[in-house]
Coordinates of C-alpha atoms in Angstrom, one line a residue:
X1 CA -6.0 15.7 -10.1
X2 CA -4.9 14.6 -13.4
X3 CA -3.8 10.6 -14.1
X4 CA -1.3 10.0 -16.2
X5 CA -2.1 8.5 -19.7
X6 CA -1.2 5.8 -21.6
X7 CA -0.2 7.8 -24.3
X8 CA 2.0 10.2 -21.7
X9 CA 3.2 7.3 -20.0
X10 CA 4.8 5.6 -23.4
X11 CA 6.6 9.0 -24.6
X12 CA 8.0 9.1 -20.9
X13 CA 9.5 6.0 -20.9
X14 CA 10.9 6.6 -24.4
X15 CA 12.3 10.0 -23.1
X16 CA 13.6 7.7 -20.4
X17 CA 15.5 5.7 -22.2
X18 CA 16.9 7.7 -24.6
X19 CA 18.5 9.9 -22.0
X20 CA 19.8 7.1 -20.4
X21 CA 21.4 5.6 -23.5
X22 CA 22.9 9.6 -24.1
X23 CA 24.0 9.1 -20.2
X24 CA 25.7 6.0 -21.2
X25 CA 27.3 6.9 -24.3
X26 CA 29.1 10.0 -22.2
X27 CA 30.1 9.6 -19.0
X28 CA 30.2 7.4 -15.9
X29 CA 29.7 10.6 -13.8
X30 CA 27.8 13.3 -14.7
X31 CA 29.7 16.9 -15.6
X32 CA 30.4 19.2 -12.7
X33 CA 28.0 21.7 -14.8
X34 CA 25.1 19.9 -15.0
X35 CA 25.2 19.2 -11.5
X36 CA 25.2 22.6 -10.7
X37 CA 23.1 23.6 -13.1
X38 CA 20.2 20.7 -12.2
X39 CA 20.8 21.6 -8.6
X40 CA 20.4 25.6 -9.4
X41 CA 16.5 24.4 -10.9
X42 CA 15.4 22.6 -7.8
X43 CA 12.8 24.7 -5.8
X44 CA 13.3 26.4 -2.7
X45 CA 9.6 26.5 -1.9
X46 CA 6.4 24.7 -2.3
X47 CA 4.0 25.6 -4.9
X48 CA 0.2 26.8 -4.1
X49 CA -0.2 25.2 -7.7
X50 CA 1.2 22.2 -8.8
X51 CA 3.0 22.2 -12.5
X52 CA 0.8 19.0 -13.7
X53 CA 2.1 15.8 -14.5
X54 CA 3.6 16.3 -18.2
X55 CA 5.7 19.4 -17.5
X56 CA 6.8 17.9 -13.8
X57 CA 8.1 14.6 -15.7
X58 CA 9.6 16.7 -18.3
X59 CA 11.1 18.7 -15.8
X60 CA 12.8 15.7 -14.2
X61 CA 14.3 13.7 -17.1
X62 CA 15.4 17.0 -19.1
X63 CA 17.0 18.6 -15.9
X64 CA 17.6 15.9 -12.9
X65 CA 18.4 12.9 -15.1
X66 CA 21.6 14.1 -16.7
X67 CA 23.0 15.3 -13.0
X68 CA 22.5 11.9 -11.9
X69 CA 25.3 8.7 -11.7
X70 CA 25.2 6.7 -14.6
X71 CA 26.0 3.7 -12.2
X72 CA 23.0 1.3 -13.5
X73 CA 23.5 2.3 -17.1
X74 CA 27.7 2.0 -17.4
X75 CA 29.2 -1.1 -17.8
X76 CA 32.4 0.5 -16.1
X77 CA 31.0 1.4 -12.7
X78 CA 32.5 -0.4 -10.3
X79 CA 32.5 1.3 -7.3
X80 CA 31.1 -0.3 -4.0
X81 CA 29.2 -3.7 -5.1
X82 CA 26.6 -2.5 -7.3
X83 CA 24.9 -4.3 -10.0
X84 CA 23.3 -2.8 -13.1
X85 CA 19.5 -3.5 -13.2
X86 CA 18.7 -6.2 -16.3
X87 CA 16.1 -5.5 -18.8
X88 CA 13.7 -7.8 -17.5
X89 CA 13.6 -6.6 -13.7
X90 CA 13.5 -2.9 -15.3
X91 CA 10.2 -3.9 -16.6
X92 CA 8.9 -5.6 -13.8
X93 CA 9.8 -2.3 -11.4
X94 CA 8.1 -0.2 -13.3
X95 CA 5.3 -2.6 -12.8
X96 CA 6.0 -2.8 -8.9
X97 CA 5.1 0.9 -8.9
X98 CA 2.1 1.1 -10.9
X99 CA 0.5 -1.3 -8.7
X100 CA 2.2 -0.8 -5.6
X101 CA 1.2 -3.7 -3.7
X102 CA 2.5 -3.7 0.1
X103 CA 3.4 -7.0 0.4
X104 CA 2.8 -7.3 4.2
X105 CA 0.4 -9.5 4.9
X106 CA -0.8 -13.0 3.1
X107 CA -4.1 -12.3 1.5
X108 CA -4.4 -15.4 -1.2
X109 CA -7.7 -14.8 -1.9
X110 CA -6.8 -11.0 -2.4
X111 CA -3.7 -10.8 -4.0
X112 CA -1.1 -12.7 -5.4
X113 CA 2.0 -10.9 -4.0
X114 CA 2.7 -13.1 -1.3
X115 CA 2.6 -15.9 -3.0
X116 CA 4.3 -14.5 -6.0
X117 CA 7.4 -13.2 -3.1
X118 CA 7.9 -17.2 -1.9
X119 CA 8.1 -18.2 -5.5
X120 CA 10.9 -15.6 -5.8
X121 CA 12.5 -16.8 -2.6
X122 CA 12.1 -20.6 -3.7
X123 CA 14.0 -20.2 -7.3
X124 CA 16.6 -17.9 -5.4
X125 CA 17.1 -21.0 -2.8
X126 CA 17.4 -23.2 -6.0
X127 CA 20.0 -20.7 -7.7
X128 CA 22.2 -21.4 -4.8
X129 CA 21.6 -25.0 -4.5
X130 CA 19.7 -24.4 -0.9
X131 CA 17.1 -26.7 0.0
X132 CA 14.1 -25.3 -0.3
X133 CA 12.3 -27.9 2.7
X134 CA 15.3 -27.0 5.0
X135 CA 15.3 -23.4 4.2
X136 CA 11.5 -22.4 5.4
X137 CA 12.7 -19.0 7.1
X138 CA 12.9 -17.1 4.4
X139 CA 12.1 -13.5 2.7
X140 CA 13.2 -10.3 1.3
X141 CA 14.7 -7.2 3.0
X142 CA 15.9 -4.0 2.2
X143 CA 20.0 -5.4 1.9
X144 CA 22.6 -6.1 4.4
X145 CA 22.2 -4.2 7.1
X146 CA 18.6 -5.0 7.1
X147 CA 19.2 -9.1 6.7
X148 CA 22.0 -8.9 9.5
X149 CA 19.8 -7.3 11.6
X150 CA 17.3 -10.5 11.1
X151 CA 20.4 -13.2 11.1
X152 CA 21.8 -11.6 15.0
X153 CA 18.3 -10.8 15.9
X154 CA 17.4 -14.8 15.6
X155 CA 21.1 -15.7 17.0
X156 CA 20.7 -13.9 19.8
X157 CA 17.8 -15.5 20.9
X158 CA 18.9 -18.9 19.6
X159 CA 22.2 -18.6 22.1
X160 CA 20.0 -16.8 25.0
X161 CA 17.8 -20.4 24.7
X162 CA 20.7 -22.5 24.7
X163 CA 21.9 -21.4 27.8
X164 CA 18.3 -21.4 29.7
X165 CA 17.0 -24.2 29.0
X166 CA 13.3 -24.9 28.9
X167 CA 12.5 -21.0 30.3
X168 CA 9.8 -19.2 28.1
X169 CA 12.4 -16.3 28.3
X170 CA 13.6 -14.2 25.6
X171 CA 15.2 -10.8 24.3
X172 CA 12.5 -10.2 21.8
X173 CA 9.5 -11.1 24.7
X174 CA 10.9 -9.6 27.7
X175 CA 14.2 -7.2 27.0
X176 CA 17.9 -8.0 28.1
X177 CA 17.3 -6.7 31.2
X178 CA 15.3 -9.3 32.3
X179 CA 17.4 -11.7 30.5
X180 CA 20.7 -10.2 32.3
X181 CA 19.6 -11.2 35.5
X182 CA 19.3 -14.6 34.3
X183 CA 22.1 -15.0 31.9
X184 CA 24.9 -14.3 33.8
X185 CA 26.7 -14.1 30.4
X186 CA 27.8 -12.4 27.5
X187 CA 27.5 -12.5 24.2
X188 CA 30.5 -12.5 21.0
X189 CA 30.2 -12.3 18.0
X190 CA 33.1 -13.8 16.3
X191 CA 34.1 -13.3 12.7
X192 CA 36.7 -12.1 10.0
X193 CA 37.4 -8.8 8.7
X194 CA 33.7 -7.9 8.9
X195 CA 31.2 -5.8 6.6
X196 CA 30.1 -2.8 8.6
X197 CA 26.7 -3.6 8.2
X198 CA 27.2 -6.5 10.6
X199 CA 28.7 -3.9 13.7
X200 CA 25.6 -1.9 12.8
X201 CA 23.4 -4.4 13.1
X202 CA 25.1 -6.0 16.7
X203 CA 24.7 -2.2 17.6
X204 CA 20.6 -2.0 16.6
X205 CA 19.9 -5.9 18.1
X206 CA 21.2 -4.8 21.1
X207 CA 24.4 -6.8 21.3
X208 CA 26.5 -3.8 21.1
X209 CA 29.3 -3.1 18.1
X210 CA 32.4 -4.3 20.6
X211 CA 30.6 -7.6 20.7
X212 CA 31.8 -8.1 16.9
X213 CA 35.4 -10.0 17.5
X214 CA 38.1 -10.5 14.5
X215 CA 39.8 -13.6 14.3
X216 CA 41.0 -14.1 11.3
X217 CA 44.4 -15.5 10.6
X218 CA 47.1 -12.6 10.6
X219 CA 47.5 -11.5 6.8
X220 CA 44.1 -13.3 5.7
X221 CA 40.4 -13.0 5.6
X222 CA 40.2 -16.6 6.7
X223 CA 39.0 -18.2 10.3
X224 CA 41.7 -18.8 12.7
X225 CA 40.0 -22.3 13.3
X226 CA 42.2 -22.4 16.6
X227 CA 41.2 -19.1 18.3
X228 CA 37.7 -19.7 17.4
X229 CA 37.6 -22.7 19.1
X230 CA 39.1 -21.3 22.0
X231 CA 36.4 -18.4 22.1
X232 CA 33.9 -20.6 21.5
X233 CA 34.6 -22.6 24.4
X234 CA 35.2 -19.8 26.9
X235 CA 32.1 -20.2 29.6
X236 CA 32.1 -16.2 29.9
X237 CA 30.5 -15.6 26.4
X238 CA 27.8 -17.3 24.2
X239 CA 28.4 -16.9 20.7
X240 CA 27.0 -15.9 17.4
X241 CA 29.8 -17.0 14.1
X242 CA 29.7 -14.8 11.5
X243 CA 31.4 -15.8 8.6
X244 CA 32.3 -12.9 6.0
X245 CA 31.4 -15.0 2.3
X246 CA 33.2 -12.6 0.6
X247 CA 34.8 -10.2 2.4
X248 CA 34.0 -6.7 1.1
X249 CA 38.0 -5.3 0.3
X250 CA 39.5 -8.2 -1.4
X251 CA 36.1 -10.7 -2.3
X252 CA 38.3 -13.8 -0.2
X253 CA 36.5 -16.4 2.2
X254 CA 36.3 -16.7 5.1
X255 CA 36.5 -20.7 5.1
X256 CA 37.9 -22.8 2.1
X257 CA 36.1 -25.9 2.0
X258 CA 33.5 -28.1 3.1
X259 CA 35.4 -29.4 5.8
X260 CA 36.3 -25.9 7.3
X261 CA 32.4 -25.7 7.2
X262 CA 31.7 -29.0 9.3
X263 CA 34.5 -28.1 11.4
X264 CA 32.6 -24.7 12.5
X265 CA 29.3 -26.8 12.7
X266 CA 30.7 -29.1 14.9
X267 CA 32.3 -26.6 17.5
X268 CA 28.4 -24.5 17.4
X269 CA 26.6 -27.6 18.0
X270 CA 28.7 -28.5 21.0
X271 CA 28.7 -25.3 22.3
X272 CA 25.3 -24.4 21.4
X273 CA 26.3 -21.3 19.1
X274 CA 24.6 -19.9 15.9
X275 CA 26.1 -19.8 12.3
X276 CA 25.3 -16.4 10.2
X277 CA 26.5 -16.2 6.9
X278 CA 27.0 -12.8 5.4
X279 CA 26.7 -13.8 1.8
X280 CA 25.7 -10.8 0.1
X281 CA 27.6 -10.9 -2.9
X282 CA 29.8 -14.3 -2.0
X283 CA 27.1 -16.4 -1.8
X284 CA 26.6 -16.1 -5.4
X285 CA 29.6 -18.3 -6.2
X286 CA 27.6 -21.0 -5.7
X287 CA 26.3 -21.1 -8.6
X288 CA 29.7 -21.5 -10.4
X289 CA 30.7 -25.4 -11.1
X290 CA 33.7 -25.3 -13.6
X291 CA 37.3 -26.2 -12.3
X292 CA 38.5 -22.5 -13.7
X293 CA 36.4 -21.0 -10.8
X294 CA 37.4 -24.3 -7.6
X295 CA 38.9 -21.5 -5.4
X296 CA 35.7 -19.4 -5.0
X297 CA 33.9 -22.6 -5.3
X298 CA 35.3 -23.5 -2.3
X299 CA 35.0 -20.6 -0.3
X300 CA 31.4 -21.2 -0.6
X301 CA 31.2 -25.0 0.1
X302 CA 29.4 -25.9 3.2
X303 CA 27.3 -22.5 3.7
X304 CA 23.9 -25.4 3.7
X305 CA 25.5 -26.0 7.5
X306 CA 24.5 -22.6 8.7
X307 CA 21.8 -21.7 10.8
X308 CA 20.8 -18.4 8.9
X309 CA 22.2 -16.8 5.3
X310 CA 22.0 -13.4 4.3
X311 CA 21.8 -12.0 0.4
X312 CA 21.5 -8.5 -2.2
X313 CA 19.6 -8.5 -4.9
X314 CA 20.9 -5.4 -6.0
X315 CA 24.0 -6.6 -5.8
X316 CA 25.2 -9.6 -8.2
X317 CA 21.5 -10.6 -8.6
X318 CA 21.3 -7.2 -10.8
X319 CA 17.9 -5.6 -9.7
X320 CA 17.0 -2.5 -8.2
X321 CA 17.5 -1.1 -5.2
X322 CA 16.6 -1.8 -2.9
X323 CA 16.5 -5.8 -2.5
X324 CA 18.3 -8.3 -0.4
X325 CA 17.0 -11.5 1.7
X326 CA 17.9 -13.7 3.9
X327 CA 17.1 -17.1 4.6
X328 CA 16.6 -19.2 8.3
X329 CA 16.5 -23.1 8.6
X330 CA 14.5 -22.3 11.8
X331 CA 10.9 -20.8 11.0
X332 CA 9.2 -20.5 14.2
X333 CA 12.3 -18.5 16.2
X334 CA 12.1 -15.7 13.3
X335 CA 8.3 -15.3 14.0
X336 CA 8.6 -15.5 17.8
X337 CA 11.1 -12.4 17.1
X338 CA 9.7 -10.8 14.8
X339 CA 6.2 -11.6 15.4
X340 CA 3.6 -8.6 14.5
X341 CA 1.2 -8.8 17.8
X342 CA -2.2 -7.2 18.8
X343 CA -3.1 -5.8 15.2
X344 CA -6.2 -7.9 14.7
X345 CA -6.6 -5.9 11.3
X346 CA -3.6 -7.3 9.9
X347 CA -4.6 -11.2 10.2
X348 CA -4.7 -12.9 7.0
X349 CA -8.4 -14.2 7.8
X350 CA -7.8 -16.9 5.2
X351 CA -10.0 -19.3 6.6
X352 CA -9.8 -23.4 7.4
X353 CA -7.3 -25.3 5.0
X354 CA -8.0 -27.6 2.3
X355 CA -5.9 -29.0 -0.4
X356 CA -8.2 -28.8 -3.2
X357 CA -8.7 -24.9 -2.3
X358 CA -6.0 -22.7 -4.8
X359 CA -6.5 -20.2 -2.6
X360 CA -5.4 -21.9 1.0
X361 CA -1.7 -21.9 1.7
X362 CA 1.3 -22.1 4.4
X363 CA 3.0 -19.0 3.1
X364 CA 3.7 -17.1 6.6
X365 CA 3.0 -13.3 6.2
X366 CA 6.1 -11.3 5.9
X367 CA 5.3 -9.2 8.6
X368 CA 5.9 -12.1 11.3
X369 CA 9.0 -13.0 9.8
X370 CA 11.1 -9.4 8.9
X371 CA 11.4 -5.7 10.0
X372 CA 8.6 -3.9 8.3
X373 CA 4.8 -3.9 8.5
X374 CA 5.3 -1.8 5.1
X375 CA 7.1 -3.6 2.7
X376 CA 7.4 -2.7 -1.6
X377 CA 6.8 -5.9 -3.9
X378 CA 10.9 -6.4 -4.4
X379 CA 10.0 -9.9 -5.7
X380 CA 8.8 -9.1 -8.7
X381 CA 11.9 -7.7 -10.3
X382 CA 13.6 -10.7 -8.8
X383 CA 11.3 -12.6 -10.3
X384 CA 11.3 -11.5 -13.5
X385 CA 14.9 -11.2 -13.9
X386 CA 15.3 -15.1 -12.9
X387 CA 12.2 -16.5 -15.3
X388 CA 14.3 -14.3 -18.1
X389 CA 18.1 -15.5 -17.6
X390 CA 17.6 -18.6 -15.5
X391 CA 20.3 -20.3 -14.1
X392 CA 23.0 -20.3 -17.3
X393 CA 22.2 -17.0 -17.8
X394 CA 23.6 -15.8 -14.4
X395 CA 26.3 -18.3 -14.2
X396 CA 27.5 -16.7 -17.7
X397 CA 26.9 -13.3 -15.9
X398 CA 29.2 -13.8 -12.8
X399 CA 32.0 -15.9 -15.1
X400 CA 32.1 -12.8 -17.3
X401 CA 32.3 -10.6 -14.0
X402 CA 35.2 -12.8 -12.5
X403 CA 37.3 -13.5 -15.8
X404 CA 36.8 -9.2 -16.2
X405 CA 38.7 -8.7 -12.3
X406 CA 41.3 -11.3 -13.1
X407 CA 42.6 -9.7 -16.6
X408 CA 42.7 -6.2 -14.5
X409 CA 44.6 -8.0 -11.6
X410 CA 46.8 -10.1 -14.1
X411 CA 47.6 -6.4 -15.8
X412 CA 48.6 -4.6 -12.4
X413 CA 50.4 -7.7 -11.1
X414 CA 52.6 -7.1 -14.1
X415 CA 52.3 -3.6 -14.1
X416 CA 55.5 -1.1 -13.1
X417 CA 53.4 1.7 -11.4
X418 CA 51.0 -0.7 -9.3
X419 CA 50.6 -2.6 -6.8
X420 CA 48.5 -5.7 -6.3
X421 CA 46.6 -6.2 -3.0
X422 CA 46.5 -7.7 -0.5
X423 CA 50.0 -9.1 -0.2
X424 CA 50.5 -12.4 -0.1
X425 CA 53.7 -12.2 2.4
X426 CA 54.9 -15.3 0.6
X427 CA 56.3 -15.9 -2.7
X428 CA 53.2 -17.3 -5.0
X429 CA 52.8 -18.1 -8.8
X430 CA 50.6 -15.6 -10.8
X431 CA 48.5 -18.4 -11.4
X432 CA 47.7 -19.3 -7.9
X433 CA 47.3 -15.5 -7.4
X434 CA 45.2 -15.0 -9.8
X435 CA 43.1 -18.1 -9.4
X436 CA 41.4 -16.0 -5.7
X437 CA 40.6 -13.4 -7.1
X438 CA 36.7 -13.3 -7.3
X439 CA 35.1 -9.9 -8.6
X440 CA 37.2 -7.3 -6.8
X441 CA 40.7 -6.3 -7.6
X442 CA 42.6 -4.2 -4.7
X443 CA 45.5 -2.6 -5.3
X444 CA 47.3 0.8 -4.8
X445 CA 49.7 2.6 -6.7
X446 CA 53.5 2.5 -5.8
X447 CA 54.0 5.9 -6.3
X448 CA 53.3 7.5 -2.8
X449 CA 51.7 10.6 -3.8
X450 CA 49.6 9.5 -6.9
X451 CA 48.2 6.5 -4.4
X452 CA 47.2 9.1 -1.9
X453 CA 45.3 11.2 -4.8
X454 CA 44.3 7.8 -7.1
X455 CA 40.9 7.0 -6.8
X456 CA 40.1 11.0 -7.6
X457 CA 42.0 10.8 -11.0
X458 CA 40.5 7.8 -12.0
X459 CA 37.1 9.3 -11.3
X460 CA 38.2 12.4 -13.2
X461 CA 38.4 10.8 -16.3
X462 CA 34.6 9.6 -16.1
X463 CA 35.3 6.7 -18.2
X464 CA 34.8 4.4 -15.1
X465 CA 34.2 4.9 -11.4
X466 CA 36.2 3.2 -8.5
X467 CA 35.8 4.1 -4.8
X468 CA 38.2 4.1 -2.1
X469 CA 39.1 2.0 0.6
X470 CA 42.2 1.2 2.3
X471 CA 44.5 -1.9 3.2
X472 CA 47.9 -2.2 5.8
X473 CA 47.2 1.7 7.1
X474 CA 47.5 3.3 3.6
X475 CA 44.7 4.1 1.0
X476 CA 44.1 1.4 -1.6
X477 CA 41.7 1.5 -4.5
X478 CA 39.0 -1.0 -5.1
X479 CA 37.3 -2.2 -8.4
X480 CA 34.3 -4.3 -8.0
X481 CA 32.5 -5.5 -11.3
X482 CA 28.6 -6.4 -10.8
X483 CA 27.0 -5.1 -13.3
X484 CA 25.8 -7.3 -16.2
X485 CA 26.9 -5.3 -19.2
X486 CA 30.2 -7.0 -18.8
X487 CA 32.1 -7.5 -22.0
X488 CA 35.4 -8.4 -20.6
X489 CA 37.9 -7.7 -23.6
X490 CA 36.3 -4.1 -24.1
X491 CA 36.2 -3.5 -20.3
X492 CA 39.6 -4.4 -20.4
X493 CA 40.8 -2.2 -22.3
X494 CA 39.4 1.2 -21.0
X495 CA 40.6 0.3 -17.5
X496 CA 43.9 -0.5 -18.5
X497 CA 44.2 2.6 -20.7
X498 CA 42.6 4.9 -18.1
X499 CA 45.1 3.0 -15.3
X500 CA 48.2 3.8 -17.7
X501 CA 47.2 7.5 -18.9
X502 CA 46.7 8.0 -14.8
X503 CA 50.3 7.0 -13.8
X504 CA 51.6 8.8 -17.4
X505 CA 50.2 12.0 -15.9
X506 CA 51.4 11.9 -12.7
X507 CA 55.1 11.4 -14.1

């Protein structure tokens, strides 16, 4: 079997990137043709021989490549919430592969992985002003369905406690069933316009996707702080709050403030209930301090009061999929849940303690503390990509991203043939608009029949990529800018001239 040489592996990566940069230069989608055409190549059967290494690569970038989404390449993809991958975590990926650590277990005197994956997780604590000696639950996942998962996994068991107190019982040790016959209670899981991830991961934990409750104020992605107090208090339910920190249609809070954050402490501590943040792209606002931004900056005040916080990577952070994490002030309940037992192969074996001793350290190994036994080094990228920009690099990032979403939403505010979403219901100043919008615009056209057919012409045009949603029971459209390559008078002006040659058409 042939390796691959250094020589082979340079001219690929240069093949790489120049078919990316052609990608780039052309189209956010690639042409109907060369789908088909790339999909007509792709073999029906196995080979007895292989093709070898040079023609199979070639194969792949001169056939696949140009039939794939030019998402992380396009600066004017901004469907769903996915970032572009910057230079510097492309570099370290590729590294991630050739050595293909599985960061699983911590082996200091072995590898450095584990120990370069808490580094990762510490910087990312201090990029969102988290303390680090609070935070000591901490590592990466695969996003956010995987990091909810971990937050309601660690609530449930958290609220189960609460309630019988000083009993070694637990879901994760002995099953609901046997904590059903104790309980006597159920559990709600009370939040605002929620992700979907967080239903699926009630659903996989066990509490069951009816247990997810909106309470939002009518018209808003904010708390009712009323309703959830009377939840709260109702003695039929325990209670896991899940608060949406940017909710995925229109980027709002779910609190505004500090105070709404001590307020929601307050009620969980008397009632013995855990706080989940779902901050997988909202959390990054934290890292915003200038008076332009005080509106998102408020929506994220506070979120150092929760119990657990969830993240992506791939999201605003701009590295590769897949990567998200999450974050626990409590430590030992993760690794009583997710605790790896009865594998004496996979101790870390490191041996007594010692200060002076580089190689002895607290790091936990990830298995105890998350989902997989198999995990890829995702901290590398994240790594790399921090040690490159730093923390002015992504706060000029994200104020690029936001000041991008509020020139399109200033333009279809004013615009004759859209409509800005949601509505407010009460007369507000363009300012004040304008000043909550964070890095998604909604909005729909007015025209009936171009809104129900919108997000298809935009897409049509390939010069940017949008993706559906919908908002009051009719179909809205949804840009969401994460990518890095922001440049926010040129992005500008291709949406608004793809937005205005879209309505010209249609009339």
């Amino acid at each position: 079997m042939e390796d691959i040489s250094g020589e082979l592996y340079t001219d690929l990566l240069r093949h790489g990137a120049h078919t990316r940069h052609e990608i780039h230069g052309r189209r956010v989608l690639p042409d109907g043709d060369l789908m088909k055409q790339a999909i007509a190549t792709l073999p029906t059967a196995l080979r007895d021989d292989g093709l070898g290494v040079e023609s199979t690569s070639k194969y792949i970038l001169q056939e696949l490549v140009p039939a794939l989404s030019a998402n992380s390449q396009s600066p004017n993809y901004y469907g769903f919430v996915t970032g572009g991958v910057t230079p510097a975590a492309l570099i370290a990926d590729h590294i991630v592969t050739d050595f293909d650590q599985n960061v699983q277990v911590h082996l200091p005197k072995e590898t450095i992985a584990t120990v370069v994956e808490d580094t990762a997780l510490r910087l990312l604590l201090q990029l969102f002003h988290l303390d680090e000696k609070t935070w000591v639950g901490r590592t990466f996942t695969t996003g956010a369905t995987a990091s909810n998962v971990l937050g309601l996994a660690c609530g449930r068991d958290f609220v189960v406690s609460h309630v019988l107190k000083g009993s070694e019982i637990s879901v994760a040790e002995h099953g609901f069933i046997e904590v059903a016959s104790r309980l006597n209670r159920r559990i709600q899981i009370l939040t605002t316009t929620p992700h979907s991830s967080l239903s699926k991961a009630a659903s996989i934990v066990g509490l069951g996707r009816l247990a997810v409750k909106n309470i939002s104020v009518e018209g808003s992605v904010e708390f009712d702080m009323s309703k959830l107090e009377t939840c709260i208090a109702d003695p039929e339910y325990i209670t896991i709050v899940a608060i949406s920190c940017g909710e995925v249609n229109t980027g709002h809070f779910a609190t505004n403030g500090l105070q709404n954050m001590q307020y929601i402490r307050a009620l969980c501590d008397r009632y013995g209930a855990w706080i989940h943040v779902d901050g997988a792209f909202g959390l990054f606002g934290r890292i915003l301090d200038s008076v332009e931004f005080e509106h998102v900056m408020r929506g994220c005040e506070g979120l150092e009061l929760a119990d657990s916080i969830t993240g992506d990577g791939h999201k605003l952070l701009n590295v590769p999929y897949d990567c998200g994490f999450f974050f626990t002030r409590h430590l030992s309940l993760a690794e009583s849940v997710f605790r790896n037992p009865n594998a004496a192969y996979l101790s870390s074996n490191t041996g007594p303690k010692s200060p002076d001793d580089p190689f002895s350290s607290s790091i936990p190994s990830p298995l105890n503390i998350g989902i997989e036994n198999s995990r890829r080094f995702r901290a590398l990228p994240v790594l790399a990509t921090l040690l490159a920009y730093g923390r002015i690099g992504y706060k000029d990032m994200l104020q690029r991203q936001i000041r991008l979403a509020r020139e399109i939403a200033g333009w279809i505010h004013d615009s004759e043939d859209y409509e800005l979403l949601p509505d407010q219901g009460v007369p507000v100043s363009e300012t004040e608009l304008l000043s909550k919008i964070y890095i998604i615009v909604l909005f729909r056209a007015k025209d009936p029949e171009l809104n129900r057919i919108l997000v298809q012409k935009i897409k049509d045009t390939s010069k940017m990529y949008v993706s559906g949603t919908s908002w009051g029971g009719s179909p809205a459209t949804r840009i969401a800018i994460s990518t890095w390559r922001v440049d926010v008078q040129r992005d500008f002006e291709l949406v608004r001239n793809v937005l205005a040659d879209v309505s010209r058409t249609q009339s």
